[in-house]
Amino acid sequence: MADDDELLDRAFAALADPARRRIVARLSRGPATVNELAEPFAITKQAVSKHIQVLESAGLVTRTRDAQRRPVHLNPARLEELTSWIDRYRLVKEAQYRSLDAVLRTTNQQE
């Protein structure tokens, strides 16, 4: 459990940075090299590489080797784990709102 919490902390901390979120958004369209990922940013390629390292240590991206290229890939399984964690609490809140709606409907019908 502590390992899961630590992974969640690392992933959400990584996504707290807007540049990293933009990198994730770009990678959702397909793999890209560091040079391709750096194009839209007004920061150095080294800075982009550091952002990628943070995302990689959080398990959100992976790198492969393709000849001279080292494309970065989004890790959809890791993103799914994050959305599952969020959904667990979203579903609880939705159930509470449905219960409240039922009470309000009953109250309105009695008036």
Tab-separated table of N, CA and C in Angstrom:
chain	number	residue	atom	x	y	z
A	1	MET	N	0.822	-1.197	0.000
A	1	MET	CA	0.000	0.000	0.000
A	1	MET	C	0.860	1.253	0.000
A	2	ALA	N	1.928	1.255	0.818
A	2	ALA	CA	2.802	2.425	0.862
A	2	ALA	C	3.455	2.650	-0.488
A	3	ASP	N	3.819	1.544	-1.175
A	3	ASP	CA	4.407	1.685	-2.498
A	3	ASP	C	3.408	2.296	-3.473
A	4	ASP	N	2.127	1.856	-3.380
A	4	ASP	CA	1.091	2.420	-4.236
A	4	ASP	C	0.933	3.915	-3.977
A	5	ASP	N	0.901	4.278	-2.693
A	5	ASP	CA	0.774	5.691	-2.346
A	5	ASP	C	1.967	6.492	-2.861
A	6	GLU	N	3.134	5.899	-2.740
A	6	GLU	CA	4.339	6.590	-3.208
A	6	GLU	C	4.306	6.788	-4.722
A	7	LEU	N	3.832	5.768	-5.446
A	7	LEU	CA	3.715	5.887	-6.903
A	7	LEU	C	2.679	6.937	-7.285
A	8	LEU	N	1.557	6.950	-6.563
A	8	LEU	CA	0.538	7.973	-6.825
A	8	LEU	C	1.094	9.364	-6.563
A	9	ASP	N	1.779	9.515	-5.435
A	9	ASP	CA	2.372	10.818	-5.105
A	9	ASP	C	3.320	11.273	-6.215
A	10	ARG	N	4.146	10.362	-6.667
A	10	ARG	CA	5.127	10.705	-7.695
A	10	ARG	C	4.428	11.085	-9.010
A	11	ALA	N	3.400	10.323	-9.359
A	11	ALA	CA	2.689	10.591	-10.614
A	11	ALA	C	1.953	11.936	-10.560
A	12	PHE	N	1.225	12.171	-9.473
A	12	PHE	CA	0.492	13.438	-9.386
A	12	PHE	C	1.454	14.619	-9.252
A	13	ALA	N	2.563	14.440	-8.564
A	13	ALA	CA	3.557	15.513	-8.472
A	13	ALA	C	4.134	15.810	-9.858
A	14	ALA	N	4.372	14.760	-10.625
A	14	ALA	CA	4.900	14.956	-11.985
A	14	ALA	C	3.895	15.723	-12.837
A	15	LEU	N	2.628	15.401	-12.692
A	15	LEU	CA	1.595	16.051	-13.504
A	15	LEU	C	1.228	17.444	-12.999
A	16	ALA	N	1.750	17.835	-11.847
A	16	ALA	CA	1.459	19.175	-11.323
A	16	ALA	C	2.132	20.258	-12.152
A	17	ASP	N	3.143	19.881	-12.920
A	17	ASP	CA	3.867	20.866	-13.728
A	17	ASP	C	3.193	21.017	-15.097
A	18	PRO	N	2.876	22.256	-15.506
A	18	PRO	CA	2.179	22.442	-16.786
A	18	PRO	C	2.980	21.963	-18.002
A	19	ALA	N	4.289	22.106	-17.971
A	19	ALA	CA	5.102	21.632	-19.112
A	19	ALA	C	4.992	20.112	-19.238
A	20	ARG	N	4.999	19.432	-18.120
A	20	ARG	CA	4.879	17.957	-18.154
A	20	ARG	C	3.504	17.532	-18.639
A	21	ARG	N	2.473	18.272	-18.239
A	21	ARG	CA	1.130	17.942	-18.737
A	21	ARG	C	1.057	18.145	-20.244
A	22	ARG	N	1.721	19.185	-20.739
A	22	ARG	CA	1.734	19.410	-22.193
A	22	ARG	C	2.507	18.299	-22.898
A	23	ILE	N	3.560	17.813	-22.280
A	23	ILE	CA	4.308	16.693	-22.870
A	23	ILE	C	3.418	15.451	-22.921
A	24	VAL	N	2.697	15.193	-21.839
A	24	VAL	CA	1.780	14.045	-21.819
A	24	VAL	C	0.716	14.214	-22.902
A	25	ALA	N	0.179	15.428	-23.028
A	25	ALA	CA	-0.840	15.674	-24.060
A	25	ALA	C	-0.263	15.416	-25.450
A	26	ARG	N	0.956	15.864	-25.684
A	26	ARG	CA	1.582	15.638	-26.993
A	26	ARG	C	1.787	14.146	-27.233
A	27	LEU	N	2.224	13.427	-26.209
A	27	LEU	CA	2.478	11.993	-26.365
A	27	LEU	C	1.189	11.190	-26.543
A	28	SER	N	0.061	11.766	-26.186
A	28	SER	CA	-1.205	11.057	-26.405
A	28	SER	C	-1.486	10.912	-27.900
A	29	ARG	N	-0.830	11.719	-28.721
A	29	ARG	CA	-0.995	11.622	-30.182
A	29	ARG	C	-0.001	10.646	-30.795
A	30	GLY	N	0.969	10.182	-30.004
A	30	GLY	CA	1.943	9.227	-30.519
A	30	GLY	C	3.320	9.497	-29.960
A	31	PRO	N	4.238	8.529	-30.111
A	31	PRO	CA	5.591	8.694	-29.584
A	31	PRO	C	6.306	9.878	-30.227
A	32	ALA	N	7.270	10.419	-29.507
A	32	ALA	CA	8.040	11.552	-30.024
A	32	ALA	C	9.422	11.540	-29.396
A	33	THR	N	10.382	12.111	-30.110
A	33	THR	CA	11.735	12.248	-29.568
A	33	THR	C	11.802	13.492	-28.683
A	34	VAL	N	12.890	13.627	-27.959
A	34	VAL	CA	13.069	14.805	-27.111
A	34	VAL	C	13.054	16.068	-27.979
A	35	ASN	N	13.709	16.015	-29.128
A	35	ASN	CA	13.717	17.186	-30.021
A	35	ASN	C	12.307	17.563	-30.446
A	36	GLU	N	11.504	16.578	-30.796
A	36	GLU	CA	10.125	16.860	-31.211
A	36	GLU	C	9.312	17.403	-30.045
A	37	LEU	N	9.552	16.855	-28.852
A	37	LEU	CA	8.810	17.324	-27.680
A	37	LEU	C	9.232	18.729	-27.269
A	38	ALA	N	10.487	19.085	-27.551
A	38	ALA	CA	11.003	20.395	-27.147
A	38	ALA	C	10.538	21.526	-28.062
A	39	GLU	N	10.113	21.193	-29.271
A	39	GLU	CA	9.771	22.233	-30.261
A	39	GLU	C	8.823	23.317	-29.755
A	40	PRO	N	7.706	22.960	-29.127
A	40	PRO	CA	6.767	24.042	-28.750
A	40	PRO	C	7.164	24.830	-27.504
A	41	PHE	N	8.228	24.410	-26.827
A	41	PHE	CA	8.588	25.047	-25.571
A	41	PHE	C	9.702	26.073	-25.756
A	42	ALA	N	9.655	27.117	-24.957
A	42	ALA	CA	10.712	28.120	-24.959
A	42	ALA	C	11.727	27.780	-23.876
A	43	ILE	N	12.016	26.498	-23.732
A	43	ILE	CA	13.010	26.037	-22.769
A	43	ILE	C	14.003	25.145	-23.501
A	44	THR	N	15.137	24.878	-22.875
A	44	THR	CA	16.174	24.088	-23.536
A	44	THR	C	15.757	22.618	-23.646
A	45	LYS	N	16.435	21.917	-24.561
A	45	LYS	CA	16.180	20.486	-24.698
A	45	LYS	C	16.582	19.750	-23.420
A	46	GLN	N	17.602	20.263	-22.747
A	46	GLN	CA	18.017	19.659	-21.477
A	46	GLN	C	16.892	19.766	-20.441
A	47	ALA	N	16.224	20.898	-20.425
A	47	ALA	CA	15.109	21.068	-19.480
A	47	ALA	C	13.973	20.104	-19.830
A	48	VAL	N	13.709	19.948	-21.130
A	48	VAL	CA	12.671	18.995	-21.555
A	48	VAL	C	13.086	17.583	-21.161
A	49	SER	N	14.372	17.262	-21.337
A	49	SER	CA	14.860	15.938	-20.935
A	49	SER	C	14.650	15.701	-19.441
A	50	LYS	N	14.867	16.732	-18.636
A	50	LYS	CA	14.641	16.580	-17.194
A	50	LYS	C	13.162	16.351	-16.889
A	51	HIS	N	12.289	17.060	-17.604
A	51	HIS	CA	10.848	16.830	-17.420
A	51	HIS	C	10.493	15.392	-17.788
A	52	ILE	N	11.086	14.907	-18.864
A	52	ILE	CA	10.817	13.527	-19.290
A	52	ILE	C	11.330	12.539	-18.243
A	53	GLN	N	12.478	12.825	-17.656
A	53	GLN	CA	13.002	11.947	-16.598
A	53	GLN	C	12.044	11.882	-15.410
A	54	VAL	N	11.459	13.021	-15.069
A	54	VAL	CA	10.492	13.035	-13.959
A	54	VAL	C	9.269	12.185	-14.320
A	55	LEU	N	8.780	12.365	-15.555
A	55	LEU	CA	7.625	11.572	-16.003
A	55	LEU	C	7.979	10.085	-16.057
A	56	GLU	N	9.201	9.802	-16.466
A	56	GLU	CA	9.662	8.407	-16.559
A	56	GLU	C	9.763	7.788	-15.156
A	57	SER	N	10.286	8.527	-14.200
A	57	SER	CA	10.406	7.978	-12.839
A	57	SER	C	9.036	7.796	-12.196
A	58	ALA	N	8.052	8.534	-12.663
A	58	ALA	CA	6.679	8.369	-12.174
A	58	ALA	C	5.959	7.254	-12.929
A	59	GLY	N	6.616	6.680	-13.914
A	59	GLY	CA	6.021	5.583	-14.682
A	59	GLY	C	5.041	6.037	-15.735
A	60	LEU	N	4.988	7.342	-15.985
A	60	LEU	CA	3.998	7.855	-16.936
A	60	LEU	C	4.461	7.754	-18.388
A	61	VAL	N	5.768	7.688	-18.598
A	61	VAL	CA	6.294	7.541	-19.960
A	61	VAL	C	7.413	6.498	-19.948
A	62	THR	N	7.677	5.959	-21.120
A	62	THR	CA	8.791	5.023	-21.290
A	62	THR	C	9.577	5.465	-22.519
A	63	ARG	N	10.791	4.970	-22.619
A	63	ARG	CA	11.613	5.245	-23.800
A	63	ARG	C	12.022	3.929	-24.431
A	64	THR	N	12.097	3.939	-25.737
A	64	THR	CA	12.595	2.776	-26.464
A	64	THR	C	13.744	3.244	-27.344
A	65	ARG	N	14.413	2.285	-27.954
A	65	ARG	CA	15.493	2.638	-28.880
A	65	ARG	C	15.075	2.197	-30.261
A	66	ASP	N	15.196	3.115	-31.217
A	66	ASP	CA	14.882	2.835	-32.613
A	66	ASP	C	16.041	3.404	-33.430
A	67	ALA	N	17.068	2.566	-33.651
A	67	ALA	CA	18.300	3.007	-34.322
A	67	ALA	C	18.904	4.155	-33.516
A	68	GLN	N	19.034	5.339	-34.116
A	68	GLN	CA	19.611	6.483	-33.419
A	68	GLN	C	18.585	7.241	-32.583
A	69	ARG	N	17.335	6.917	-32.775
A	69	ARG	CA	16.254	7.635	-32.078
A	69	ARG	C	15.917	6.949	-30.754
A	70	ARG	N	15.494	7.752	-29.799
A	70	ARG	CA	14.998	7.213	-28.519
A	70	ARG	C	13.627	7.818	-28.262
A	71	PRO	N	12.628	7.304	-28.975
A	71	PRO	CA	11.296	7.894	-28.810
A	71	PRO	C	10.720	7.678	-27.399
A	72	VAL	N	9.964	8.647	-26.984
A	72	VAL	CA	9.290	8.612	-25.685
A	72	VAL	C	7.846	8.204	-25.943
A	73	HIS	N	7.342	7.289	-25.120
A	73	HIS	CA	5.980	6.789	-25.272
A	73	HIS	C	5.192	7.048	-23.994
A	74	LEU	N	3.929	7.318	-24.166
A	74	LEU	CA	3.036	7.426	-23.021
A	74	LEU	C	2.753	6.026	-22.490
A	75	ASN	N	2.653	5.880	-21.181
A	75	ASN	CA	2.340	4.584	-20.571
A	75	ASN	C	0.860	4.579	-20.192
A	76	PRO	N	-0.002	4.094	-21.086
A	76	PRO	CA	-1.445	4.162	-20.815
A	76	PRO	C	-1.867	3.374	-19.588
A	77	ALA	N	-1.161	2.303	-19.267
A	77	ALA	CA	-1.530	1.512	-18.078
A	77	ALA	C	-1.377	2.347	-16.813
A	78	ARG	N	-0.327	3.145	-16.773
A	78	ARG	CA	-0.093	3.990	-15.586
A	78	ARG	C	-1.165	5.065	-15.479
A	79	LEU	N	-1.533	5.654	-16.621
A	79	LEU	CA	-2.600	6.660	-16.606
A	79	LEU	C	-3.919	6.027	-16.157
A	80	GLU	N	-4.146	4.795	-16.586
A	80	GLU	CA	-5.365	4.092	-16.190
A	80	GLU	C	-5.402	3.897	-14.676
A	81	GLU	N	-4.255	3.608	-14.069
A	81	GLU	CA	-4.202	3.466	-12.615
A	81	GLU	C	-4.591	4.774	-11.921
A	82	LEU	N	-4.144	5.901	-12.492
A	82	LEU	CA	-4.485	7.205	-11.902
A	82	LEU	C	-5.973	7.486	-12.031
A	83	THR	N	-6.527	7.224	-13.206
A	83	THR	CA	-7.960	7.489	-13.387
A	83	THR	C	-8.793	6.538	-12.526
A	84	SER	N	-8.319	5.312	-12.327
A	84	SER	CA	-9.036	4.374	-11.452
A	84	SER	C	-9.065	4.896	-10.021
A	85	TRP	N	-7.945	5.442	-9.584
A	85	TRP	CA	-7.883	5.989	-8.227
A	85	TRP	C	-8.871	7.151	-8.084
A	86	ILE	N	-8.891	8.039	-9.085
A	86	ILE	CA	-9.814	9.183	-9.053
A	86	ILE	C	-11.258	8.694	-9.128
A	87	ASP	N	-11.524	7.725	-10.002
A	87	ASP	CA	-12.887	7.206	-10.165
A	87	ASP	C	-13.439	6.602	-8.879
A	88	ARG	N	-12.571	5.974	-8.103
A	88	ARG	CA	-13.018	5.372	-6.845
A	88	ARG	C	-13.714	6.422	-5.980
A	89	TYR	N	-13.152	7.616	-5.892
A	89	TYR	CA	-13.728	8.671	-5.059
A	89	TYR	C	-14.861	9.386	-5.776
A	90	ARG	N	-14.751	9.514	-7.088
A	90	ARG	CA	-15.828	10.129	-7.867
A	90	ARG	C	-17.107	9.307	-7.725
A	91	LEU	N	-16.995	7.996	-7.791
A	91	LEU	CA	-18.167	7.129	-7.680
A	91	LEU	C	-18.820	7.235	-6.310
A	92	VAL	N	-18.014	7.386	-5.264
A	92	VAL	CA	-18.568	7.565	-3.914
A	92	VAL	C	-19.391	8.851	-3.859
A	93	LYS	N	-18.820	9.940	-4.414
A	93	LYS	CA	-19.536	11.220	-4.387
A	93	LYS	C	-20.807	11.142	-5.236
A	94	GLU	N	-20.750	10.476	-6.380
A	94	GLU	CA	-21.944	10.336	-7.221
A	94	GLU	C	-23.042	9.579	-6.488
A	95	ALA	N	-22.683	8.527	-5.750
A	95	ALA	CA	-23.674	7.759	-4.986
A	95	ALA	C	-24.303	8.640	-3.917
A	96	GLN	N	-23.496	9.486	-3.283
A	96	GLN	CA	-24.029	10.387	-2.256
A	96	GLN	C	-24.998	11.398	-2.875
A	97	TYR	N	-24.652	11.931	-4.051
A	97	TYR	CA	-25.548	12.883	-4.714
A	97	TYR	C	-26.843	12.202	-5.160
A	98	ARG	N	-26.745	10.943	-5.632
A	98	ARG	CA	-27.966	10.222	-6.028
A	98	ARG	C	-28.874	10.018	-4.818
A	99	SER	N	-28.289	9.706	-3.675
A	99	SER	CA	-29.084	9.546	-2.449
A	99	SER	C	-29.743	10.865	-2.065
A	100	LEU	N	-29.005	11.942	-2.175
A	100	LEU	CA	-29.561	13.263	-1.865
A	100	LEU	C	-30.695	13.601	-2.832
A	101	ASP	N	-30.496	13.309	-4.119
A	101	ASP	CA	-31.548	13.546	-5.114
A	101	ASP	C	-32.818	12.769	-4.754
A	102	ALA	N	-32.659	11.514	-4.317
A	102	ALA	CA	-33.813	10.685	-3.959
A	102	ALA	C	-34.548	11.288	-2.767
A	103	VAL	N	-33.809	11.763	-1.785
A	103	VAL	CA	-34.429	12.389	-0.606
A	103	VAL	C	-35.170	13.655	-1.018
A	104	LEU	N	-34.553	14.459	-1.872
A	104	LEU	CA	-35.201	15.701	-2.302
A	104	LEU	C	-36.457	15.422	-3.124
A	105	ARG	N	-36.419	14.393	-3.971
A	105	ARG	CA	-37.611	14.036	-4.758
A	105	ARG	C	-38.751	13.613	-3.829
A	106	THR	N	-38.424	12.815	-2.829
A	106	THR	CA	-39.428	12.355	-1.874
A	106	THR	C	-40.011	13.535	-1.101
A	107	THR	N	-39.147	14.435	-0.694
A	107	THR	CA	-39.589	15.618	0.053
A	107	THR	C	-40.500	16.487	-0.807
A	108	ASN	N	-40.141	16.673	-2.077
A	108	ASN	CA	-40.962	17.495	-2.981
A	108	ASN	C	-42.319	16.849	-3.248
A	109	GLN	N	-42.373	15.535	-3.342
A	109	GLN	CA	-43.626	14.838	-3.591
A	109	GLN	C	-44.555	14.924	-2.384
A	110	GLN	N	-43.993	14.997	-1.185
A	110	GLN	CA	-44.800	15.065	0.032
A	110	GLN	C	-45.362	16.461	0.257
A	111	GLU	N	-44.771	17.454	-0.363
A	111	GLU	CA	-45.241	18.839	-0.136
A	111	GLU	C	-46.432	19.190	-0.981
